[in-house]
CSV table of C-alpha atoms and ligand atoms in Angstrom, one decimal:
chain,number,residue,atom,x,y,z
K,1,MET,CA,150.5,92.4,81.8
K,2,PRO,CA,148.8,95.8,81.4
K,3,ARG,CA,151.0,98.9,80.9
K,4,ARG,CA,151.0,101.1,84.0
K,5,VAL,CA,149.9,104.5,82.9
K,6,ILE,CA,149.7,108.0,84.4
K,7,GLN,CA,147.4,110.6,82.9
K,8,PHE,CA,148.9,114.1,83.2
K,9,SER,CA,146.2,116.8,83.1
K,10,THR,CA,142.5,116.6,82.6
K,11,GLY,CA,141.7,119.4,80.1
K,12,HIS,CA,140.1,119.2,76.7
K,13,VAL,CA,142.4,116.4,75.5
K,14,GLY,CA,143.3,114.9,78.8
K,15,VAL,CA,139.9,114.0,80.0
K,16,HIS,CA,139.4,111.8,76.9
K,17,ALA,CA,142.9,110.2,77.3
K,18,LEU,CA,142.0,109.5,80.9
K,19,ARG,CA,138.7,107.8,80.0
K,20,GLN,CA,140.5,105.7,77.3
K,21,ILE,CA,143.1,104.6,79.8
K,22,ILE,CA,140.5,103.7,82.5
K,23,GLU,CA,138.4,101.7,80.0
K,24,ARG,CA,141.1,99.8,78.2
K,25,PRO,CA,141.9,96.3,79.6
K,26,ASP,CA,145.5,96.5,78.4
K,27,LEU,CA,146.2,99.7,80.3
K,28,GLU,CA,146.2,100.2,84.1
K,29,LEU,CA,145.7,103.7,85.4
K,30,VAL,CA,148.1,104.3,88.3
K,31,GLY,CA,148.2,108.1,88.6
K,32,VAL,CA,146.5,111.3,87.6
K,33,HIS,CA,147.8,114.8,87.6
K,34,ALA,CA,145.5,117.8,87.9
K,35,SER,CA,146.6,121.3,88.6
K,36,SER,CA,143.3,123.0,89.5
K,37,PRO,CA,142.3,122.8,93.2
K,38,ALA,CA,138.8,121.8,92.3
K,39,LYS,CA,140.0,118.6,90.7
K,40,ILE,CA,142.8,117.6,93.1
K,41,GLY,CA,141.6,114.9,95.5
K,42,GLN,CA,138.9,113.6,93.2
K,43,ASP,CA,138.8,110.0,92.0
K,44,ALA,CA,139.7,109.8,88.3
K,45,ALA,CA,136.3,108.3,87.5
K,46,ASP,CA,134.6,111.4,88.8
K,47,LEU,CA,136.7,113.6,86.5
K,48,VAL,CA,135.5,111.7,83.4
K,49,GLY,CA,131.9,111.0,84.6
K,50,LEU,CA,132.3,107.3,85.1
K,51,ASP,CA,130.3,105.6,87.9
K,52,GLU,CA,132.8,103.1,89.2
K,53,PRO,CA,135.6,104.6,91.3
K,54,THR,CA,139.1,103.8,90.1
K,55,GLY,CA,140.8,104.4,93.5
K,56,VAL,CA,143.2,106.7,91.7
K,57,ILE,CA,143.1,110.1,93.2
K,58,ALA,CA,144.1,113.3,91.2
K,59,THR,CA,147.1,115.0,92.7
K,60,ASP,CA,149.5,117.9,91.8
K,61,ASP,CA,152.4,116.2,93.5
K,62,LEU,CA,154.9,115.7,90.6
K,63,ALA,CA,157.5,113.8,92.7
K,64,ALA,CA,154.9,111.3,93.9
K,65,LEU,CA,153.8,110.6,90.4
K,66,VAL,CA,157.4,110.2,89.1
K,67,ALA,CA,158.0,107.8,92.1
K,68,LEU,CA,155.3,105.5,90.8
K,69,GLN,CA,157.7,104.4,88.1
K,70,ALA,CA,154.9,103.9,85.6
K,71,ASP,CA,155.6,102.6,82.1
K,72,VAL,CA,154.3,105.7,80.5
K,73,VAL,CA,152.7,109.1,81.2
K,74,VAL,CA,150.2,110.5,78.8
K,75,TYR,CA,151.1,114.2,78.8
K,76,THR,CA,148.4,116.5,77.6
K,77,THR,CA,148.8,119.6,79.8
K,78,GLN,CA,149.1,123.2,78.5
K,79,ALA,CA,152.8,123.2,77.6
K,80,GLU,CA,153.3,125.9,75.0
K,81,THR,CA,152.2,128.6,77.5
K,82,ARG,CA,154.4,127.3,80.3
K,83,PRO,CA,157.4,125.7,78.5
K,84,ALA,CA,160.0,125.7,81.3
K,85,GLU,CA,157.7,124.0,83.8
K,86,ALA,CA,156.4,121.5,81.2
K,87,LEU,CA,160.0,120.7,80.1
K,88,ALA,CA,161.0,120.0,83.7
K,89,GLU,CA,157.9,117.8,84.2
K,90,VAL,CA,158.5,115.6,81.1
K,91,CYS,CA,162.3,115.3,81.8
K,92,ALA,CA,161.6,114.2,85.4
K,93,PHE,CA,159.5,111.3,84.1
K,94,LEU,CA,161.9,110.4,81.3
K,95,ARG,CA,164.9,110.3,83.6
K,96,ALA,CA,163.0,108.1,86.1
K,97,GLY,CA,162.2,105.4,83.5
K,98,THR,CA,158.7,106.5,82.5
K,99,ASN,CA,158.1,107.0,78.7
K,100,VAL,CA,156.1,110.0,77.6
K,101,VAL,CA,153.4,110.2,74.9
K,102,GLY,CA,151.4,113.4,74.5
K,103,SER,CA,149.7,116.1,72.6
K,104,SER,CA,151.6,118.9,74.3
K,105,PHE,CA,154.7,120.6,73.0
K,106,VAL,CA,153.5,120.5,69.4
K,107,TRP,CA,157.0,121.7,68.3
K,108,LEU,CA,158.1,118.1,69.0
K,109,LEU,CA,156.0,116.4,66.4
K,110,ASN,CA,159.2,116.2,64.3
K,111,PRO,CA,162.2,116.0,66.6
K,112,THR,CA,164.6,116.7,63.8
K,113,THR,CA,163.3,120.2,63.4
K,114,ALA,CA,162.5,121.0,67.0
K,115,PRO,CA,164.5,123.6,68.9
K,116,THR,CA,167.6,122.4,70.7
K,117,TRP,CA,166.5,124.0,74.0
K,118,LEU,CA,163.9,121.2,74.0
K,119,THR,CA,165.6,118.4,72.2
K,120,GLU,CA,168.9,118.5,74.1
K,121,PRO,CA,167.5,118.1,77.7
K,122,ILE,CA,164.8,115.7,76.5
K,123,THR,CA,167.2,113.5,74.6
K,124,ALA,CA,169.6,113.5,77.6
K,125,ALA,CA,166.7,112.5,79.9
K,126,CYS,CA,165.6,109.7,77.5
K,127,LEU,CA,169.2,108.3,77.5
K,128,GLU,CA,169.5,108.5,81.2
K,129,GLY,CA,166.2,106.7,81.8
K,130,GLY,CA,166.2,104.4,78.8
K,131,THR,CA,162.9,106.0,77.7
K,132,SER,CA,161.2,107.5,74.7
K,133,MET,CA,159.0,110.5,74.0
K,134,TYR,CA,156.4,110.9,71.2
K,135,VAL,CA,154.1,113.8,70.5
K,136,ASN,CA,151.2,113.8,68.0
K,137,GLY,CA,147.6,114.8,67.6
K,138,ILE,CA,145.0,115.2,64.8
K,139,ASP,CA,146.2,118.5,63.5
K,140,PRO,CA,149.0,119.2,63.8
K,141,GLY,CA,149.7,115.5,63.6
K,142,PHE,CA,147.7,112.9,61.8
K,143,SER,CA,146.5,115.0,58.8
K,144,GLY,CA,150.0,116.4,58.1
K,145,ASP,CA,151.8,113.1,58.5
K,146,THR,CA,150.0,109.8,58.3
K,147,LEU,CA,147.2,111.1,56.1
K,148,ALA,CA,149.4,113.1,53.8
K,149,LEU,CA,151.9,110.2,53.4
K,150,ALA,CA,149.0,107.8,52.7
K,151,ALA,CA,147.8,110.1,49.9
K,152,LEU,CA,151.3,110.6,48.5
K,153,SER,CA,151.8,106.8,48.5
K,154,LEU,CA,149.0,106.7,45.9
K,155,THR,CA,150.6,109.3,43.7
K,156,GLY,CA,152.8,108.8,40.6
K,157,SER,CA,153.9,112.4,40.4
K,158,ALA,CA,152.7,115.4,42.4
K,159,THR,CA,152.9,119.2,41.8
K,160,GLN,CA,151.5,120.0,45.3
K,161,VAL,CA,150.2,118.4,48.5
K,162,ARG,CA,147.7,120.5,50.5
K,163,VAL,CA,146.7,119.5,54.0
K,164,GLN,CA,143.6,121.2,55.3
K,165,GLU,CA,141.6,121.5,58.5
K,166,VAL,CA,138.3,123.1,57.6
K,167,CYS,CA,136.2,123.2,60.7
K,168,ASP,CA,133.3,125.0,62.3
K,169,TYR,CA,134.4,125.7,65.8
K,170,GLY,CA,130.9,127.0,66.8
K,171,SER,CA,130.4,124.1,69.2
K,172,TYR,CA,133.9,124.2,70.7
K,173,ASP,CA,134.0,125.4,74.3
K,174,ASP,CA,137.4,127.0,74.5
K,175,ALA,CA,137.3,130.7,74.7
K,176,ALA,CA,140.3,130.9,77.0
K,177,PHE,CA,142.8,129.3,74.6
K,178,THR,CA,141.5,128.8,71.1
K,179,GLY,CA,139.3,131.9,71.3
K,180,VAL,CA,142.2,134.2,72.3
K,181,ALA,CA,145.0,132.6,70.3
K,182,PHE,CA,142.9,132.6,67.0
K,183,GLY,CA,141.7,136.1,67.7
K,184,PHE,CA,138.0,135.3,67.5
K,185,GLY,CA,136.0,138.3,68.7
K,186,SER,CA,138.9,140.6,68.2
K,187,VAL,CA,139.0,143.5,65.8
K,188,PRO,CA,141.5,143.1,62.9
K,189,GLY,CA,144.2,145.8,63.1
K,190,ASP,CA,144.3,145.7,66.9
K,191,GLU,CA,147.0,143.6,68.8
K,192,PRO,CA,147.6,140.6,66.5
K,193,PRO,CA,146.4,137.3,68.0
K,194,MET,CA,149.1,135.1,69.4
K,195,MET,CA,148.8,132.5,66.7
K,196,PHE,CA,149.6,135.0,64.0
K,197,LEU,CA,152.7,136.6,65.4
K,198,PRO,CA,155.6,136.1,62.9
K,199,GLY,CA,157.0,132.6,63.2
K,200,VAL,CA,154.2,131.0,65.3
K,201,LEU,CA,152.4,129.2,62.4
K,202,ASP,CA,155.7,127.8,61.2
K,203,SER,CA,156.6,126.7,64.7
K,204,ILE,CA,153.3,124.7,65.0
K,205,TRP,CA,152.8,123.3,61.5
K,206,GLY,CA,156.4,123.5,60.2
K,207,PRO,CA,157.3,120.2,61.8
K,208,SER,CA,154.7,118.4,59.7
K,209,LEU,CA,155.7,120.4,56.6
K,210,GLN,CA,159.4,119.4,57.1
K,211,LEU,CA,158.4,115.8,57.8
K,212,ILE,CA,156.6,115.6,54.5
K,213,ALA,CA,159.5,117.2,52.8
K,214,GLY,CA,161.9,114.7,54.4
K,215,CYS,CA,159.8,111.8,53.2
K,216,LEU,CA,159.7,113.3,49.7
K,217,ASP,CA,163.4,113.9,49.9
K,218,VAL,CA,163.1,117.6,48.8
K,219,GLU,CA,164.7,120.7,50.3
K,220,VAL,CA,162.3,123.4,51.3
K,221,GLU,CA,163.8,126.8,50.2
K,222,GLU,CA,161.4,129.0,52.1
K,223,VAL,CA,158.4,128.7,54.3
K,224,ARG,CA,155.8,131.5,54.0
K,225,GLU,CA,153.0,132.1,56.5
K,226,PHE,CA,149.6,133.5,55.6
K,227,TYR,CA,146.7,134.7,57.6
K,228,GLU,CA,143.3,136.3,56.8
K,229,PRO,CA,140.5,137.2,59.2
K,230,TRP,CA,136.9,137.4,58.3
K,231,VAL,CA,134.7,139.8,60.3
K,232,ALA,CA,131.1,139.3,61.3
K,233,THR,CA,128.5,141.5,59.6
K,234,GLU,CA,125.8,140.6,62.2
K,235,PRO,CA,126.0,139.2,65.8
K,236,ILE,CA,127.0,135.6,66.1
K,237,ASP,CA,126.3,133.5,69.2
K,238,CYS,CA,128.3,130.3,69.6
K,239,THR,CA,129.6,128.2,72.4
K,240,MET,CA,132.8,130.0,73.1
K,241,MET,CA,131.5,133.6,72.7
K,242,ARG,CA,129.3,136.3,71.2
K,243,VAL,CA,130.9,138.0,68.2
K,244,GLU,CA,129.7,141.5,67.4
K,245,PRO,CA,129.7,143.0,63.9
K,246,GLY,CA,133.2,144.1,62.9
K,247,GLN,CA,134.8,141.3,65.1
K,248,THR,CA,136.6,138.2,63.8
K,249,ALA,CA,134.4,135.3,63.3
K,250,ALA,CA,136.5,133.2,60.9
K,251,VAL,CA,140.2,132.8,60.1
K,252,ARG,CA,142.1,131.3,57.2
K,253,PHE,CA,145.8,130.7,57.8
K,254,GLY,CA,148.6,128.4,57.1
K,255,ILE,CA,152.1,127.9,55.8
K,256,GLU,CA,153.5,127.2,52.4
K,257,GLY,CA,156.7,125.3,51.7
K,258,TYR,CA,158.4,126.4,48.5
K,259,VAL,CA,160.3,123.9,46.4
K,260,GLY,CA,161.6,124.9,43.0
K,261,GLY,CA,160.1,128.4,43.5
K,262,ARG,CA,156.6,127.1,44.0
K,263,PRO,CA,154.4,126.3,47.0
K,264,ARG,CA,154.6,122.5,46.9
K,265,ILE,CA,153.7,121.6,50.5
K,266,VAL,CA,150.8,123.6,52.0
K,267,LEU,CA,149.2,123.2,55.4
K,268,GLU,CA,146.1,125.3,55.7
K,269,HIS,CA,143.3,126.0,58.2
K,270,VAL,CA,139.8,127.5,57.7
K,271,ASN,CA,138.2,127.8,61.1
K,272,ARG,CA,134.8,129.6,61.4
K,273,LEU,CA,132.4,130.1,64.3
K,274,THR,CA,129.4,129.6,62.2
K,275,ALA,CA,128.8,128.1,58.8
K,276,ALA,CA,128.0,131.5,57.2
K,277,ALA,CA,131.4,133.0,58.2
K,278,GLY,CA,134.1,133.2,55.5
K,279,PRO,CA,131.8,132.2,52.7
K,280,ASP,CA,134.4,132.4,50.0
K,281,TRP,CA,136.7,129.9,51.7
K,282,ALA,CA,136.8,126.1,51.6
K,283,TYR,CA,134.0,124.1,53.1
K,284,PRO,CA,133.9,120.4,54.2
K,285,PRO,CA,132.1,118.2,51.7
K,286,GLU,CA,128.4,117.2,51.9
K,287,GLY,CA,127.4,120.0,54.3
K,288,ARG,CA,129.4,118.5,57.1
K,289,PRO,CA,130.8,120.7,59.9
K,290,GLY,CA,134.4,119.7,59.6
K,291,VAL,CA,137.0,117.8,57.7
K,292,HIS,CA,140.7,116.9,57.9
K,293,ARG,CA,141.6,116.7,54.2
K,294,VAL,CA,144.6,116.0,52.0
K,295,VAL,CA,144.6,116.9,48.4
K,296,VAL,CA,147.5,115.9,46.2
K,297,SER,CA,147.6,117.6,42.8
K,298,GLY,CA,149.3,115.5,40.2
K,299,SER,CA,148.8,112.1,38.6
K,300,PRO,CA,146.4,110.6,39.4
K,301,GLY,CA,145.4,113.4,41.9
K,302,VAL,CA,144.2,112.2,45.3
K,303,GLU,CA,141.8,113.6,47.9
K,304,ILE,CA,141.2,112.0,51.3
K,305,ASN,CA,138.6,113.4,53.6
K,306,THR,CA,138.6,112.4,57.2
K,307,HIS,CA,135.6,113.1,59.5
K,308,VAL,CA,135.9,112.5,63.2
K,309,GLY,CA,132.7,112.4,65.1
K,310,LEU,CA,129.9,110.3,63.6
K,311,ASP,CA,126.6,109.0,65.0
K,312,GLY,CA,125.8,112.2,67.0
K,313,VAL,CA,129.3,112.8,68.4
K,314,ASP,CA,130.1,116.4,67.9
K,315,HIS,CA,133.0,116.9,65.4
K,316,ASN,CA,134.9,119.2,67.8
K,317,ILE,CA,134.6,116.6,70.6
K,318,GLY,CA,135.6,114.1,68.0
K,319,GLY,CA,138.8,116.1,67.3
K,320,VAL,CA,139.9,116.0,70.9
K,321,VAL,CA,138.9,112.4,71.4
K,322,ALA,CA,140.9,111.5,68.3
K,323,THR,CA,143.9,113.6,69.5
K,324,ALA,CA,143.9,111.7,72.8
K,325,ALA,CA,143.5,108.3,71.0
K,326,ARG,CA,146.4,109.2,68.6
K,327,VAL,CA,148.8,109.2,71.5
K,328,VAL,CA,147.2,106.6,73.8
K,329,ASN,CA,147.2,104.2,70.9
K,330,ALA,CA,151.0,104.7,70.4
K,331,ILE,CA,151.8,103.6,74.0
K,332,ASP,CA,152.9,100.1,73.1
K,333,ALA,CA,155.0,101.2,70.1
K,334,VAL,CA,156.7,104.0,72.2
K,335,CYS,CA,157.3,101.7,75.2
K,336,ASP,CA,158.9,99.2,72.9
K,337,ALA,CA,161.1,101.7,71.0
K,338,ALA,CA,164.8,102.4,71.5
K,339,PRO,CA,165.4,105.3,73.8
K,340,GLY,CA,165.1,108.8,72.3
K,341,MET,CA,162.7,111.2,70.7
K,342,LEU,CA,160.3,109.8,68.2
K,343,ALA,CA,158.4,111.0,65.1
K,344,VAL,CA,155.5,109.1,63.6
K,345,THR,CA,157.9,107.8,61.0
K,346,ASP,CA,159.9,106.1,63.8
K,347,LEU,CA,156.8,104.0,64.8
K,348,PRO,CA,155.6,100.8,63.1
K,349,GLY,CA,153.8,101.8,59.8
K,350,SER,CA,150.4,100.6,61.1
K,351,TYR,CA,150.4,101.2,64.8
K,352,ALA,CA,147.0,101.0,66.6
K,353,GLY,CA,145.9,100.4,70.1
K,354,ARG,CA,143.7,97.7,71.5
K,355,VAL,CA,140.6,99.7,71.0
K,356,VAL,CA,138.2,96.7,70.6
K,357,TRP,CA,137.8,94.4,73.5
E,1,NAP,N1,147.8,118.3,67.7
E,1,NAP,C1,146.5,118.4,68.0
E,1,NAP,O1,145.7,118.0,67.2
E,1,NAP,C2,146.1,119.0,69.3
E,1,NAP,C3,144.7,119.2,69.5
E,1,NAP,C4,144.3,119.7,70.7
E,1,NAP,C5,145.3,120.1,71.7
E,1,NAP,N2,146.6,119.9,71.4
E,1,NAP,C6,147.6,120.3,72.4
E,1,NAP,O2,147.4,119.5,73.5
E,1,NAP,C7,147.7,120.2,74.7
E,1,NAP,C8,146.5,120.3,75.6
E,1,NAP,O3,145.4,120.9,74.9
E,1,NAP,P1,144.0,121.1,75.6
E,1,NAP,O4,143.1,121.7,74.6
E,1,NAP,O5,143.6,119.9,76.3
E,1,NAP,O6,144.5,122.2,76.7
E,1,NAP,P2,143.6,122.9,77.9
E,1,NAP,O7,142.3,122.1,78.1
E,1,NAP,O8,143.6,124.3,77.6
E,1,NAP,O9,144.6,122.6,79.1
E,1,NAP,C9,145.0,121.4,79.5
E,1,NAP,C10,145.3,121.3,80.9
E,1,NAP,O10,146.6,121.9,81.2
E,1,NAP,C11,146.6,122.1,82.6
E,1,NAP,N3,147.1,123.4,82.9
E,1,NAP,C12,146.7,124.6,82.3
E,1,NAP,N4,147.4,125.6,82.9
E,1,NAP,C13,148.2,125.1,83.8
E,1,NAP,C14,149.2,125.6,84.7
E,1,NAP,N5,149.4,126.9,84.7
E,1,NAP,N6,149.9,124.8,85.4
E,1,NAP,C15,149.7,123.5,85.4
E,1,NAP,N7,148.7,122.9,84.5
E,1,NAP,C16,148.0,123.7,83.8
E,1,NAP,C17,145.1,122.0,83.2
E,1,NAP,O11,145.0,120.7,83.8
E,1,NAP,P3,143.9,120.3,84.9
E,1,NAP,O12,142.6,120.7,84.3
E,1,NAP,O13,144.0,118.9,85.0
E,1,NAP,O14,144.2,121.1,86.1
E,1,NAP,C18,144.4,122.1,81.9
E,1,NAP,O15,143.1,121.4,81.9
E,1,NAP,C19,148.2,121.6,74.2
E,1,NAP,O16,149.6,121.6,74.2
E,1,NAP,C20,147.6,121.7,72.8
E,1,NAP,O17,148.4,122.5,72.0
E,1,NAP,C21,147.0,119.4,70.2
């Protein structure tokens, strides 16, 4: 019998999760949440550009969605900017017997390091409803957990593991969140962008760093954050904005986990709005526009490059499709798991969804 699924939100990630749910024969779409008045009342098919109506109409009525008693809700709304409301939403589903998978609340990628103001109510809701919750994505997520652990499994001895997203965001249409949070178009020295306030990078990528450390059975003595902007020398026009000379057009940032006084576990981003920006920083191989990469220094030394978006699919669209897939594909494993909060290491080693039919 197909799993009965609700899609919660239809933003960058949500719209792809919704399409995957509609198209997969092992999943039955039973509800869709949308917050914007323009989307409420529309058939789910219209929201993702499919011709055949689903009969499932987008609503902002949380209680009605909870009352559907679906097997699972795919939760991809903007949670970090509205944590209290988002927490209440996921707990309502979990208490009512509906499991949660999602890309939101990136702090929950590793429940053991997540803040207690989140883990305590969520765990209580899971126990009350006999349900589970799992959060993941491509980065943070896949590259800093499954990919890193795959590379480390090929290693005899390692001096460092470095996880990188090196990506040209020039085609990404997200001025409102990514643009503002990363400080693209801002002038270094003005108000620091939200992403680079003290503690924010650690809160987002730290869960992956600590998950790797846990799997390696090492204690991280210190986590250091780093951030460097690169400013444009001439105007740059890209999908999300126009950047004038003197404004930020690329950023390099990340966190380093120190073990034995050295940075042994590093998670790093290089994000540019055009290929010419940040010329001294890392690039993807073979002239590609993006890569999720793990490099293990040691014996034998391992490098794995992941490219999402082939055959004409834009790499930035590939990233959000992959983020949606990463959690939609976990639905069976999460529905079958014992109640509670789950990290990727709690799921079967080779989980995958029914993506071929
Ligand atoms: N780990 C990863 O690799 C990864 C990658 C991408 C994103 N993420 C995470 O996934 C989540 C979604 O990202 P996204 O890029 O899809 O976000 P987004 O497009 O900016 O927003 C997602 C949706 O949230 C809903 N929303 C926004 N403000 C709201 C409000 N005030 N009240 C109620 N709903 C509101 C809207 O839903 P409607 O449009 O349906 O009204 C919006 O489309 C975020 O938590 C993000 O951090 C993770």
